[in-house]
PDB file of C-alpha atoms in Angstrom:
ATOM      1  CA  MET A  16      15.951  12.322  -1.187  1.00  0.00           C
ATOM      2  CA  TYR A  17      14.545  10.709   1.921  1.00  0.00           C
ATOM      3  CA  TYR A  18      14.830   6.936   2.197  1.00  0.00           C
ATOM      4  CA  ASN A  19      12.328   4.686   3.885  1.00  0.00           C
ATOM      5  CA  ILE A  20      13.975   1.603   5.360  1.00  0.00           C
ATOM      6  CA  SER A  21      11.628  -1.350   5.272  1.00  0.00           C
ATOM      7  CA  ARG A  22      11.748  -4.449   7.465  1.00  0.00           C
ATOM      8  CA  LYS A  23       9.402  -6.431   5.257  1.00  0.00           C
ATOM      9  CA  PHE A  24      10.698  -9.464   3.434  1.00  0.00           C
ATOM     10  CA  PHE A  25      12.256  -8.976   0.007  1.00  0.00           C
ATOM     11  CA  ILE A  26       9.673  -9.949  -2.538  1.00  0.00           C
ATOM     12  CA  ASN A  27      10.924 -13.028  -4.413  1.00  0.00           C
ATOM     13  CA  TYR A  28      14.096 -13.278  -2.384  1.00  0.00           C
ATOM     14  CA  ILE A  29      13.929 -13.396   1.386  1.00  0.00           C
ATOM     15  CA  ILE A  30      12.330 -15.527   4.121  1.00  0.00           C
ATOM     16  CA  ILE A  31      12.475 -15.265   7.898  1.00  0.00           C
ATOM     17  CA  PHE A  32      15.936 -16.032   9.250  1.00  0.00           C
ATOM     18  CA  ALA A  33      16.434 -19.729  10.065  1.00  0.00           C
ATOM     19  CA  ASN A  34      13.110 -20.817   8.556  1.00  0.00           C
ATOM     20  CA  TYR A  35      14.717 -22.392   5.503  1.00  0.00           C
ATOM     21  CA  ILE A  36      12.838 -22.854   2.270  1.00  0.00           C
ATOM     22  CA  THR A  37      14.586 -24.672  -0.569  1.00  0.00           C
ATOM     23  CA  ILE A  38      13.841 -23.197  -3.982  1.00  0.00           C
ATOM     24  CA  TRP A  39      15.341 -25.094  -6.888  1.00  0.00           C
ATOM     25  CA  GLY A  40      18.264 -26.035  -4.643  1.00  0.00           C
ATOM     26  CA  ILE A  41      18.864 -22.571  -3.187  1.00  0.00           C
ATOM     27  CA  LYS A  42      18.301 -21.831   0.494  1.00  0.00           C
ATOM     28  CA  LEU A  43      17.546 -18.235   1.401  1.00  0.00           C
ATOM     29  CA  ILE A  44      18.782 -17.969   4.949  1.00  0.00           C
ATOM     30  CA  ASN A  45      18.920 -14.356   6.009  1.00  0.00           C
ATOM     31  CA  GLU A  46      17.501 -11.011   5.025  1.00  0.00           C
ATOM     32  CA  LEU A  47      19.989  -8.261   5.717  1.00  0.00           C
ATOM     33  CA  GLY A  48      17.947  -5.242   4.705  1.00  0.00           C
ATOM     34  CA  GLU A  49      16.659  -2.981   1.977  1.00  0.00           C
ATOM     35  CA  ILE A  50      16.415   0.709   1.186  1.00  0.00           C
ATOM     36  CA  SER A  51      13.308   1.918  -0.600  1.00  0.00           C
ATOM     37  CA  THR A  52      11.250   4.945  -1.532  1.00  0.00           C
ATOM     38  CA  SER A  53       7.653   5.307  -2.643  1.00  0.00           C
ATOM     39  CA  GLY A  54       8.941   4.378  -6.106  1.00  0.00           C
ATOM     40  CA  GLY A  55      10.105   0.949  -4.997  1.00  0.00           C
ATOM     41  CA  VAL A  56      13.165  -0.848  -3.647  1.00  0.00           C
ATOM     42  CA  LEU A  57      16.444   0.874  -4.500  1.00  0.00           C
ATOM     43  CA  LEU A  58      18.912  -1.411  -2.746  1.00  0.00           C
ATOM     44  CA  LYS A  59      18.705  -4.785  -1.031  1.00  0.00           C
ATOM     45  CA  MET A  60      21.100  -7.226   0.562  1.00  0.00           C
ATOM     46  CA  TRP A  61      20.610 -10.904   1.444  1.00  0.00           C
ATOM     47  CA  GLU A  62      22.447 -14.161   2.103  1.00  0.00           C
ATOM     48  CA  VAL A  63      21.993 -17.504   0.354  1.00  0.00           C
ATOM     49  CA  ILE A  64      23.300 -21.064   0.487  1.00  0.00           C
ATOM     50  CA  VAL A  65      23.539 -23.230  -2.640  1.00  0.00           C
ATOM     51  CA  PRO A  66      23.991 -27.015  -2.174  1.00  0.00           C
ATOM     52  CA  SER A  67      26.673 -28.933  -4.069  1.00  0.00           C
ATOM     53  CA  GLY A  68      26.157 -30.261  -7.582  1.00  0.00           C
ATOM     54  CA  SER A  69      25.656 -29.146 -11.165  1.00  0.00           C
ATOM     55  CA  ARG A  70      23.011 -26.541 -11.938  1.00  0.00           C
ATOM     56  CA  PRO A  71      21.355 -25.778 -15.277  1.00  0.00           C
ATOM     57  CA  LEU A  72      22.715 -22.827 -17.207  1.00  0.00           C
ATOM     58  CA  VAL A  73      19.909 -20.286 -16.982  1.00  0.00           C
ATOM     59  CA  ARG A  74      21.222 -17.145 -18.633  1.00  0.00           C
ATOM     60  CA  HIS A  75      19.422 -14.452 -16.684  1.00  0.00           C
ATOM     61  CA  SER A  76      19.951 -10.738 -16.332  1.00  0.00           C
ATOM     62  CA  HIS A  77      18.295  -7.810 -14.596  1.00  0.00           C
ATOM     63  CA  ILE A  78      18.373  -4.034 -14.484  1.00  0.00           C
ATOM     64  CA  ARG A  79      19.856  -4.005 -10.984  1.00  0.00           C
ATOM     65  CA  PHE A  80      23.626  -3.733 -10.566  1.00  0.00           C
ATOM     66  CA  GLU A  81      24.927  -6.708  -8.566  1.00  0.00           C
ATOM     67  CA  ILE A  82      27.864  -7.190  -6.211  1.00  0.00           C
ATOM     68  CA  THR A  83      28.373 -10.623  -4.630  1.00  0.00           C
ATOM     69  CA  LEU A  84      30.701 -11.644  -1.807  1.00  0.00           C
ATOM     70  CA  ILE A  85      31.602 -15.336  -1.611  1.00  0.00           C
ATOM     71  CA  THR A  86      31.774 -16.198   2.091  1.00  0.00           C
ATOM     72  CA  ALA A  87      32.364 -19.968   1.835  1.00  0.00           C
ATOM     73  CA  GLY A  88      32.507 -22.842  -0.628  1.00  0.00           C
ATOM     74  CA  SER A  89      33.447 -23.178  -4.279  1.00  0.00           C
ATOM     75  CA  GLY A  90      31.923 -23.530  -7.720  1.00  0.00           C
ATOM     76  CA  ILE A  91      31.770 -22.097 -11.227  1.00  0.00           C
ATOM     77  CA  TYR A  92      30.229 -18.785 -12.293  1.00  0.00           C
ATOM     78  CA  THR A  93      29.323 -18.614 -15.984  1.00  0.00           C
ATOM     79  CA  VAL A  94      29.276 -15.024 -17.237  1.00  0.00           C
ATOM     80  CA  GLY A  95      28.538 -14.714 -20.935  1.00  0.00           C
ATOM     81  CA  ASP A  96      31.174 -16.865 -22.634  1.00  0.00           C
ATOM     82  CA  LYS A  97      33.516 -16.840 -19.625  1.00  0.00           C
ATOM     83  CA  LYS A  98      33.750 -19.240 -16.695  1.00  0.00           C
ATOM     84  CA  TYR A  99      35.177 -18.218 -13.317  1.00  0.00           C
ATOM     85  CA  ALA A 100      36.232 -20.588 -10.545  1.00  0.00           C
ATOM     86  CA  ILE A 101      34.509 -19.451  -7.343  1.00  0.00           C
ATOM     87  CA  LYS A 102      36.629 -19.246  -4.179  1.00  0.00           C
ATOM     88  CA  PRO A 103      35.999 -17.882  -0.672  1.00  0.00           C
ATOM     89  CA  TYR A 104      36.332 -14.127  -0.117  1.00  0.00           C
ATOM     90  CA  GLU A 105      36.195 -13.263  -3.805  1.00  0.00           C
ATOM     91  CA  ILE A 106      33.985 -10.458  -5.080  1.00  0.00           C
ATOM     92  CA  PHE A 107      31.882 -10.777  -8.235  1.00  0.00           C
ATOM     93  CA  VAL A 108      30.517  -7.709 -10.028  1.00  0.00           C
ATOM     94  CA  PHE A 109      27.786  -7.729 -12.688  1.00  0.00           C
ATOM     95  CA  ALA A 110      26.540  -4.745 -14.669  1.00  0.00           C
ATOM     96  CA  SER A 111      22.871  -4.235 -15.397  1.00  0.00           C
ATOM     97  CA  ASN A 112      21.635  -6.768 -17.963  1.00  0.00           C
ATOM     98  CA  GLU A 113      24.900  -8.756 -17.848  1.00  0.00           C
ATOM     99  CA  GLN A 114      24.013 -12.453 -18.073  1.00  0.00           C
ATOM    100  CA  HIS A 115      25.401 -14.663 -15.311  1.00  0.00           C
ATOM    101  CA  CYS A 116      24.656 -17.958 -13.575  1.00  0.00           C
ATOM    102  CA  VAL A 117      26.247 -20.283 -11.004  1.00  0.00           C
ATOM    103  CA  THR A 118      26.520 -23.556 -12.945  1.00  0.00           C
ATOM    104  CA  GLU A 119      28.643 -25.706 -10.620  1.00  0.00           C
ATOM    105  CA  VAL A 120      28.856 -25.885  -6.825  1.00  0.00           C
ATOM    106  CA  GLY A 121      31.620 -27.758  -4.974  1.00  0.00           C
ATOM    107  CA  LYS A 122      31.110 -30.602  -2.497  1.00  0.00           C
ATOM    108  CA  ASP A 123      30.941 -28.239   0.481  1.00  0.00           C
ATOM    109  CA  GLY A 124      28.232 -26.080  -1.083  1.00  0.00           C
ATOM    110  CA  LEU A 125      28.371 -22.343  -1.625  1.00  0.00           C
ATOM    111  CA  LYS A 126      27.505 -19.438   0.635  1.00  0.00           C
ATOM    112  CA  MET A 127      27.279 -15.861  -0.596  1.00  0.00           C
ATOM    113  CA  ILE A 128      25.934 -12.412   0.197  1.00  0.00           C
ATOM    114  CA  ASN A 129      24.259 -10.522  -2.650  1.00  0.00           C
ATOM    115  CA  LEU A 130      23.814  -6.781  -2.953  1.00  0.00           C
ATOM    116  CA  HIS A 131      21.549  -5.407  -5.693  1.00  0.00           C
ATOM    117  CA  PHE A 132      20.857  -1.754  -6.379  1.00  0.00           C
ATOM    118  CA  GLU A 133      18.957   0.204  -9.000  1.00  0.00           C
ATOM    119  CA  PRO A 134      20.963   2.510 -11.298  1.00  0.00           C
ATOM    120  CA  ARG A 135      18.741   5.416 -10.176  1.00  0.00           C
ATOM    121  CA  TYR A 136      20.031   4.908  -6.623  1.00  0.00           C
ATOM    122  CA  LEU A 137      23.271   6.546  -7.781  1.00  0.00           C
ATOM    123  CA  TRP A 138      21.776   9.511  -9.601  1.00  0.00           C
ATOM    124  CA  GLY A 139      20.471  11.500  -6.636  1.00  0.00           C
ATOM    125  CA  ARG A 140      21.399  15.140  -6.267  1.00  0.00           C
ATOM    126  CA  SER A 141      23.979  16.844  -8.463  1.00  0.00           C
ATOM    127  CA  PHE A 142      26.571  16.976  -5.664  1.00  0.00           C
ATOM    128  CA  ASP A 143      25.921  13.406  -4.502  1.00  0.00           C
ATOM    129  CA  ARG A 144      26.115  11.325  -7.654  1.00  0.00           C
ATOM    130  CA  LEU A 145      28.555  10.074 -10.242  1.00  0.00           C
ATOM    131  CA  SER A 146      29.964  12.703 -12.565  1.00  0.00           C
ATOM    132  CA  ASN A 147      28.272  13.045 -15.936  1.00  0.00           C
ATOM    133  CA  VAL A 148      30.977  11.032 -17.653  1.00  0.00           C
ATOM    134  CA  ASN A 149      30.123   8.038 -15.439  1.00  0.00           C
ATOM    135  CA  THR A 150      26.327   8.093 -15.600  1.00  0.00           C
ATOM    136  CA  ASN A 151      26.315   4.852 -17.586  1.00  0.00           C
ATOM    137  CA  PHE A 152      28.477   3.115 -14.968  1.00  0.00           C
ATOM    138  CA  CYS A 153      25.728   0.619 -14.109  1.00  0.00           C
ATOM    139  CA  PHE A 154      25.041  -0.417 -17.685  1.00  0.00           C
ATOM    140  CA  GLN A 155      28.432  -1.338 -19.082  1.00  0.00           C
ATOM    141  CA  HIS A 156      32.049  -1.788 -18.115  1.00  0.00           C
ATOM    142  CA  SER A 157      35.408  -1.791 -19.832  1.00  0.00           C
ATOM    143  CA  PRO A 158      35.917  -4.876 -22.046  1.00  0.00           C
ATOM    144  CA  ASN A 159      39.096  -5.577 -20.079  1.00  0.00           C
ATOM    145  CA  PHE A 160      37.307  -5.708 -16.719  1.00  0.00           C
ATOM    146  CA  GLU A 161      37.084  -9.160 -15.125  1.00  0.00           C
ATOM    147  CA  ASN A 162      33.854  -9.895 -13.229  1.00  0.00           C
ATOM    148  CA  CYS A 163      35.782 -11.762 -10.527  1.00  0.00           C
ATOM    149  CA  ILE A 164      37.997  -9.812  -8.119  1.00  0.00           C
ATOM    150  CA  PRO A 165      40.407 -12.291  -6.447  1.00  0.00           C
ATOM    151  CA  ALA A 166      40.412 -12.511  -2.668  1.00  0.00           C
ATOM    152  CA  ASP A 167      43.906 -11.036  -2.280  1.00  0.00           C
ATOM    153  CA  ARG A 168      42.892  -7.943  -4.282  1.00  0.00           C
ATOM    154  CA  ALA A 169      39.394  -7.610  -2.842  1.00  0.00           C
ATOM    155  CA  ARG A 170      40.282  -6.679   0.752  1.00  0.00           C
ATOM    156  CA  GLN A 171      39.172  -3.045   0.516  1.00  0.00           C
ATOM    157  CA  ILE A 172      35.882  -3.767  -1.264  1.00  0.00           C
ATOM    158  CA  ARG A 173      35.240  -6.763   0.987  1.00  0.00           C
ATOM    159  CA  GLY A 174      35.678  -4.576   4.045  1.00  0.00           C
ATOM    160  CA  LEU A 175      33.278  -1.936   2.705  1.00  0.00           C
ATOM    161  CA  PHE A 176      30.794  -4.639   1.707  1.00  0.00           C
ATOM    162  CA  THR A 177      30.770  -6.301   5.128  1.00  0.00           C
ATOM    163  CA  SER A 178      30.484  -2.879   6.781  1.00  0.00           C
ATOM    164  CA  ALA A 179      27.282  -2.303   4.798  1.00  0.00           C
ATOM    165  CA  ALA A 180      25.931  -5.639   6.051  1.00  0.00           C
ATOM    166  CA  GLU A 181      26.806  -4.630   9.621  1.00  0.00           C
ATOM    167  CA  GLU A 182      24.978  -1.315   9.185  1.00  0.00           C
ATOM    168  CA  PHE A 183      21.827  -3.207   8.209  1.00  0.00           C
ATOM    169  CA  SER A 184      22.289  -5.484  11.222  1.00  0.00           C
ATOM    170  CA  LYS A 185      22.839  -2.758  13.837  1.00  0.00           C
ATOM    171  CA  LYS A 186      20.442  -0.176  12.380  1.00  0.00           C
ATOM    172  CA  GLU A 187      22.105   2.696  14.196  1.00  0.00           C
ATOM    173  CA  PRO A 188      20.997   6.301  13.482  1.00  0.00           C
ATOM    174  CA  GLU A 189      21.397   7.302   9.811  1.00  0.00           C
ATOM    175  CA  TYR A 190      22.538   3.840   8.773  1.00  0.00           C
ATOM    176  CA  ALA A 191      20.923   4.288   5.330  1.00  0.00           C
ATOM    177  CA  LEU A 192      23.157   7.303   4.734  1.00  0.00           C
ATOM    178  CA  LYS A 193      26.196   5.294   5.847  1.00  0.00           C
ATOM    179  CA  ILE A 194      25.307   2.444   3.482  1.00  0.00           C
ATOM    180  CA  LYS A 195      25.048   4.905   0.580  1.00  0.00           C
ATOM    181  CA  SER A 196      28.489   6.260   1.502  1.00  0.00           C
ATOM    182  CA  LEU A 197      29.964   2.755   1.646  1.00  0.00           C
ATOM    183  CA  LEU A 198      28.491   1.899  -1.752  1.00  0.00           C
ATOM    184  CA  ASN A 199      29.928   5.096  -3.227  1.00  0.00           C
ATOM    185  CA  MET A 200      33.362   4.065  -1.922  1.00  0.00           C
ATOM    186  CA  ILE A 201      32.991   0.625  -3.512  1.00  0.00           C
ATOM    187  CA  ILE A 202      32.139   2.216  -6.858  1.00  0.00           C
ATOM    188  CA  VAL A 203      35.101   4.593  -6.687  1.00  0.00           C
ATOM    189  CA  ALA A 204      37.383   1.627  -5.919  1.00  0.00           C
ATOM    190  CA  LEU A 205      36.012  -0.288  -8.917  1.00  0.00           C
ATOM    191  CA  ILE A 206      36.711   2.680 -11.196  1.00  0.00           C
ATOM    192  CA  ARG A 207      40.124   3.654  -9.806  1.00  0.00           C
ATOM    193  CA  ASP A 208      41.670   0.340  -8.804  1.00  0.00           C
ATOM    194  CA  PHE A 209      40.095  -2.279 -11.048  1.00  0.00           C
ATOM    195  CA  GLY A 210      39.514  -0.487 -14.350  1.00  0.00           C
ATOM    196  CA  TYR A 211      35.798  -1.178 -14.215  1.00  0.00           C
ATOM    197  CA  PHE A 212      34.932   1.833 -16.323  1.00  0.00           C
ATOM    198  CA  ASP A 213      37.074   4.043 -18.514  1.00  0.00           C
ATOM    199  CA  SER A 214      36.079   7.404 -17.089  1.00  0.00           C
ATOM    200  CA  THR A 215      38.561   9.218 -19.360  1.00  0.00           C
ATOM    201  CA  LEU A 216      36.379   8.677 -22.423  1.00  0.00           C
ATOM    202  CA  PRO A 217      34.856  11.988 -23.557  1.00  0.00           C
ATOM    203  CA  GLU A 218      31.067  12.060 -23.289  1.00  0.00           C
ATOM    204  CA  SER A 219      28.651  14.922 -23.738  1.00  0.00           C
ATOM    205  CA  LYS A 220      26.983  16.070 -20.518  1.00  0.00           C
ATOM    206  CA  ASP A 221      23.828  16.852 -22.468  1.00  0.00           C
ATOM    207  CA  LYS A 222      23.679  13.364 -23.983  1.00  0.00           C
ATOM    208  CA  ASN A 223      24.083  11.682 -20.614  1.00  0.00           C
ATOM    209  CA  ARG A 224      21.474  13.967 -19.088  1.00  0.00           C
ATOM    210  CA  ILE A 225      18.998  13.122 -21.868  1.00  0.00           C
ATOM    211  CA  ILE A 226      19.368   9.382 -21.367  1.00  0.00           C
ATOM    212  CA  ARG A 227      19.248   9.668 -17.579  1.00  0.00           C
ATOM    213  CA  LYS A 228      15.947  11.523 -17.843  1.00  0.00           C
ATOM    214  CA  ALA A 229      14.661   8.961 -20.347  1.00  0.00           C
ATOM    215  CA  THR A 230      15.427   6.030 -18.048  1.00  0.00           C
ATOM    216  CA  GLU A 231      13.821   7.847 -15.122  1.00  0.00           C
ATOM    217  CA  TYR A 232      10.688   8.317 -17.224  1.00  0.00           C
ATOM    218  CA  ILE A 233      10.660   4.645 -18.261  1.00  0.00           C
ATOM    219  CA  ASP A 234      11.089   3.556 -14.634  1.00  0.00           C
ATOM    220  CA  THR A 235       7.854   5.303 -13.662  1.00  0.00           C
ATOM    221  CA  HIS A 236       5.803   4.734 -16.847  1.00  0.00           C
ATOM    222  CA  PHE A 237       6.772   1.224 -17.983  1.00  0.00           C
ATOM    223  CA  GLN A 238       3.184  -0.009 -17.436  1.00  0.00           C
ATOM    224  CA  GLU A 239       2.009   2.326 -20.185  1.00  0.00           C
ATOM    225  CA  ASN A 240       2.095   1.899 -23.957  1.00  0.00           C
ATOM    226  CA  LEU A 241       5.577   3.276 -24.549  1.00  0.00           C
ATOM    227  CA  THR A 242       6.749   3.843 -28.105  1.00  0.00           C
ATOM    228  CA  LEU A 243      10.064   4.882 -29.580  1.00  0.00           C
ATOM    229  CA  GLU A 244       8.377   7.910 -31.107  1.00  0.00           C
ATOM    230  CA  SER A 245       6.874   9.115 -27.820  1.00  0.00           C
ATOM    231  CA  LEU A 246      10.128   8.684 -25.887  1.00  0.00           C
ATOM    232  CA  ALA A 247      12.110  10.448 -28.605  1.00  0.00           C
ATOM    233  CA  ARG A 248       9.574  13.274 -28.599  1.00  0.00           C
ATOM    234  CA  LEU A 249      10.077  13.796 -24.858  1.00  0.00           C
ATOM    235  CA  SER A 250      13.783  14.232 -25.564  1.00  0.00           C
ATOM    236  CA  SER A 251      13.204  16.450 -28.621  1.00  0.00           C
ATOM    237  CA  LEU A 252      15.130  13.990 -30.798  1.00  0.00           C
ATOM    238  CA  THR A 253      14.323  11.962 -33.885  1.00  0.00           C
ATOM    239  CA  PRO A 254      13.417   8.322 -33.136  1.00  0.00           C
ATOM    240  CA  ASN A 255      16.459   6.881 -34.923  1.00  0.00           C
ATOM    241  CA  TYR A 256      18.897   9.216 -33.185  1.00  0.00           C
ATOM    242  CA  PHE A 257      17.296   8.679 -29.779  1.00  0.00           C
ATOM    243  CA  SER A 258      17.453   4.889 -30.160  1.00  0.00           C
ATOM    244  CA  SER A 259      21.108   5.042 -31.218  1.00  0.00           C
ATOM    245  CA  LEU A 260      21.998   7.474 -28.427  1.00  0.00           C
ATOM    246  CA  PHE A 261      20.269   5.353 -25.785  1.00  0.00           C
ATOM    247  CA  ARG A 262      22.323   2.309 -26.712  1.00  0.00           C
ATOM    248  CA  LYS A 263      25.566   4.290 -26.943  1.00  0.00           C
ATOM    249  CA  VAL A 264      25.177   5.928 -23.534  1.00  0.00           C
ATOM    250  CA  SER A 265      23.538   3.096 -21.584  1.00  0.00           C
ATOM    251  CA  GLY A 266      25.215   0.164 -23.290  1.00  0.00           C
ATOM    252  CA  ILE A 267      21.918  -1.667 -23.889  1.00  0.00           C
ATOM    253  CA  LYS A 268      19.118  -1.400 -26.428  1.00  0.00           C
ATOM    254  CA  LEU A 269      16.122   0.741 -25.548  1.00  0.00           C
ATOM    255  CA  TRP A 270      13.623  -2.123 -25.713  1.00  0.00           C
ATOM    256  CA  ASP A 271      15.876  -4.423 -23.704  1.00  0.00           C
ATOM    257  CA  TYR A 272      15.827  -1.824 -20.928  1.00  0.00           C
ATOM    258  CA  ILE A 273      12.054  -1.365 -21.107  1.00  0.00           C
ATOM    259  CA  ASN A 274      11.393  -5.106 -21.155  1.00  0.00           C
ATOM    260  CA  SER A 275      13.765  -5.745 -18.248  1.00  0.00           C
ATOM    261  CA  ARG A 276      11.950  -3.147 -16.159  1.00  0.00           C
ATOM    262  CA  ARG A 277       8.601  -4.714 -17.047  1.00  0.00           C
ATOM    263  CA  ILE A 278       9.815  -8.252 -16.351  1.00  0.00           C
ATOM    264  CA  GLU A 279      11.071  -7.322 -12.887  1.00  0.00           C
ATOM    265  CA  ALA A 280       7.637  -5.917 -12.065  1.00  0.00           C
ATOM    266  CA  ALA A 281       6.033  -9.082 -13.449  1.00  0.00           C
ATOM    267  CA  MET A 282       8.251 -11.272 -11.256  1.00  0.00           C
ATOM    268  CA  GLN A 283       6.940  -9.471  -8.190  1.00  0.00           C
ATOM    269  CA  LEU A 284       3.328  -9.901  -9.274  1.00  0.00           C
ATOM    270  CA  LEU A 285       3.826 -13.592 -10.088  1.00  0.00           C
ATOM    271  CA  LYS A 286       4.968 -14.180  -6.521  1.00  0.00           C
ATOM    272  CA  ASN A 287       2.836 -11.678  -4.663  1.00  0.00           C
ATOM    273  CA  GLU A 288      -0.502 -11.679  -6.478  1.00  0.00           C
ATOM    274  CA  SER A 289      -1.725 -15.260  -6.800  1.00  0.00           C
ATOM    275  CA  ASN A 290      -5.200 -13.985  -7.727  1.00  0.00           C
ATOM    276  CA  LEU A 291      -3.876 -12.552 -11.000  1.00  0.00           C
ATOM    277  CA  ASN A 292      -3.462 -14.803 -14.015  1.00  0.00           C
ATOM    278  CA  ILE A 293      -0.596 -14.448 -16.462  1.00  0.00           C
ATOM    279  CA  ILE A 294      -2.665 -12.487 -18.984  1.00  0.00           C
ATOM    280  CA  GLU A 295      -3.583  -9.927 -16.314  1.00  0.00           C
ATOM    281  CA  ILE A 296       0.010  -9.663 -15.129  1.00  0.00           C
ATOM    282  CA  ALA A 297       1.252  -9.126 -18.681  1.00  0.00           C
ATOM    283  CA  SER A 298      -1.261  -6.313 -19.142  1.00  0.00           C
ATOM    284  CA  LYS A 299      -0.412  -4.645 -15.817  1.00  0.00           C
ATOM    285  CA  CYS A 300       3.274  -4.609 -16.756  1.00  0.00           C
ATOM    286  CA  GLY A 301       2.846  -2.981 -20.153  1.00  0.00           C
ATOM    287  CA  PHE A 302       2.742  -5.985 -22.499  1.00  0.00           C
ATOM    288  CA  ASN A 303      -0.009  -5.920 -25.107  1.00  0.00           C
ATOM    289  CA  ASN A 304      -0.187  -9.715 -25.501  1.00  0.00           C
ATOM    290  CA  THR A 305       0.954 -12.845 -23.686  1.00  0.00           C
ATOM    291  CA  ALA A 306       3.123 -14.049 -26.572  1.00  0.00           C
ATOM    292  CA  ASN A 307       5.376 -10.992 -26.302  1.00  0.00           C
ATOM    293  CA  PHE A 308       5.329 -11.278 -22.510  1.00  0.00           C
ATOM    294  CA  ASN A 309       6.340 -14.950 -22.516  1.00  0.00           C
ATOM    295  CA  LYS A 310       9.108 -14.328 -25.048  1.00  0.00           C
ATOM    296  CA  ALA A 311      10.549 -11.355 -23.147  1.00  0.00           C
ATOM    297  CA  PHE A 312      10.255 -13.125 -19.787  1.00  0.00           C
ATOM    298  CA  LYS A 313      12.118 -16.223 -20.965  1.00  0.00           C
ATOM    299  CA  LYS A 314      14.816 -14.114 -22.620  1.00  0.00           C
ATOM    300  CA  THR A 315      15.425 -12.203 -19.384  1.00  0.00           C
ATOM    301  CA  VAL A 316      14.829 -14.833 -16.686  1.00  0.00           C
ATOM    302  CA  GLY A 317      15.598 -18.030 -18.581  1.00  0.00           C
ATOM    303  CA  ILE A 318      12.244 -19.749 -17.913  1.00  0.00           C
ATOM    304  CA  THR A 319       8.583 -19.021 -18.690  1.00  0.00           C
ATOM    305  CA  PRO A 320       6.309 -17.012 -16.353  1.00  0.00           C
ATOM    306  CA  GLY A 321       4.336 -20.163 -15.563  1.00  0.00           C
ATOM    307  CA  GLU A 322       7.482 -22.082 -14.621  1.00  0.00           C
ATOM    308  CA  TYR A 323       8.665 -19.192 -12.482  1.00  0.00           C
ATOM    309  CA  ARG A 324       5.369 -19.044 -10.567  1.00  0.00           C
ATOM    310  CA  LEU A 325       5.109 -22.839 -10.236  1.00  0.00           C
ATOM    311  CA  ASN A 326       8.619 -23.323  -8.894  1.00  0.00           C
ATOM    312  CA  ASP A 327       8.863 -20.082  -6.906  1.00  0.00           C
ATOM    313  CA  ASN A 328      12.200 -19.883  -8.660  1.00  0.00           C
ATOM    314  CA  ILE A 329      15.263 -18.019  -7.511  1.00  0.00           C
ATOM    315  CA  ILE A 330      18.182 -17.699  -9.920  1.00  0.00           C
ATOM    316  CA  ILE A 331      21.743 -16.673  -9.102  1.00  0.00           C
TER     317      ILE A 331
END
């Protein structure tokens, strides 16, 4: 796979360095870089500052896997029913569709670097991807895994993470390949050293392959009128079995995955296409009516599409 490295701003996330724009109390201060193909952005990295104070609990989630490095400040991260005290040099890890939100920021504010990547970024070629038993790595983790990796245990991952940021900064030859290698090393460390995923669990290669192909199809056809029956037919399975298998392998419900993919596309259009109204955006992203669109958007993002567009909202 050949990667196209874009210098354009991250849609919804990034502004020109040092030209600060405050968005619901968050200052986006530096784009670090992104890796993309003709199918869209696969990986992106950016830096933010959050001012001190309490923030509303907006339970949001997204398909992208997220790794966050705390570079300065303190606060509280609410992840599901858990609360984590935020301290400098800690690493936070969130699986796809795992709800999380910074709800408190200390008096000195909070500074962090975020890295998001699409699950398909890891699938690649057979010799350059996670083994079949780990294909659902991005979608779920062991129930014993803690989202916060303390600073004293995060040295290795922190070093790999900052090396990726440096690669974006220097842009030396083949830096995209180096970033992919660094990310692979982070993932291996999460599995081996932090019990992120129980890779000893037996899983059928065929089952994982079926769901990987299904998610790849959804990623490129989410604008269309997808049905459980049509997706099951592509996999030569009954609808009930396909739905059950999708949740077992990926860790999330089929329609939650489809809606998350559609909502992420809608977020881009809400910010980038001011000439489109909400009804048009809903239609372009595969929703057959605005009621379903509004409901799915609020469930995923925490606010309505209109509020998101009005406030140019960024949520962490």
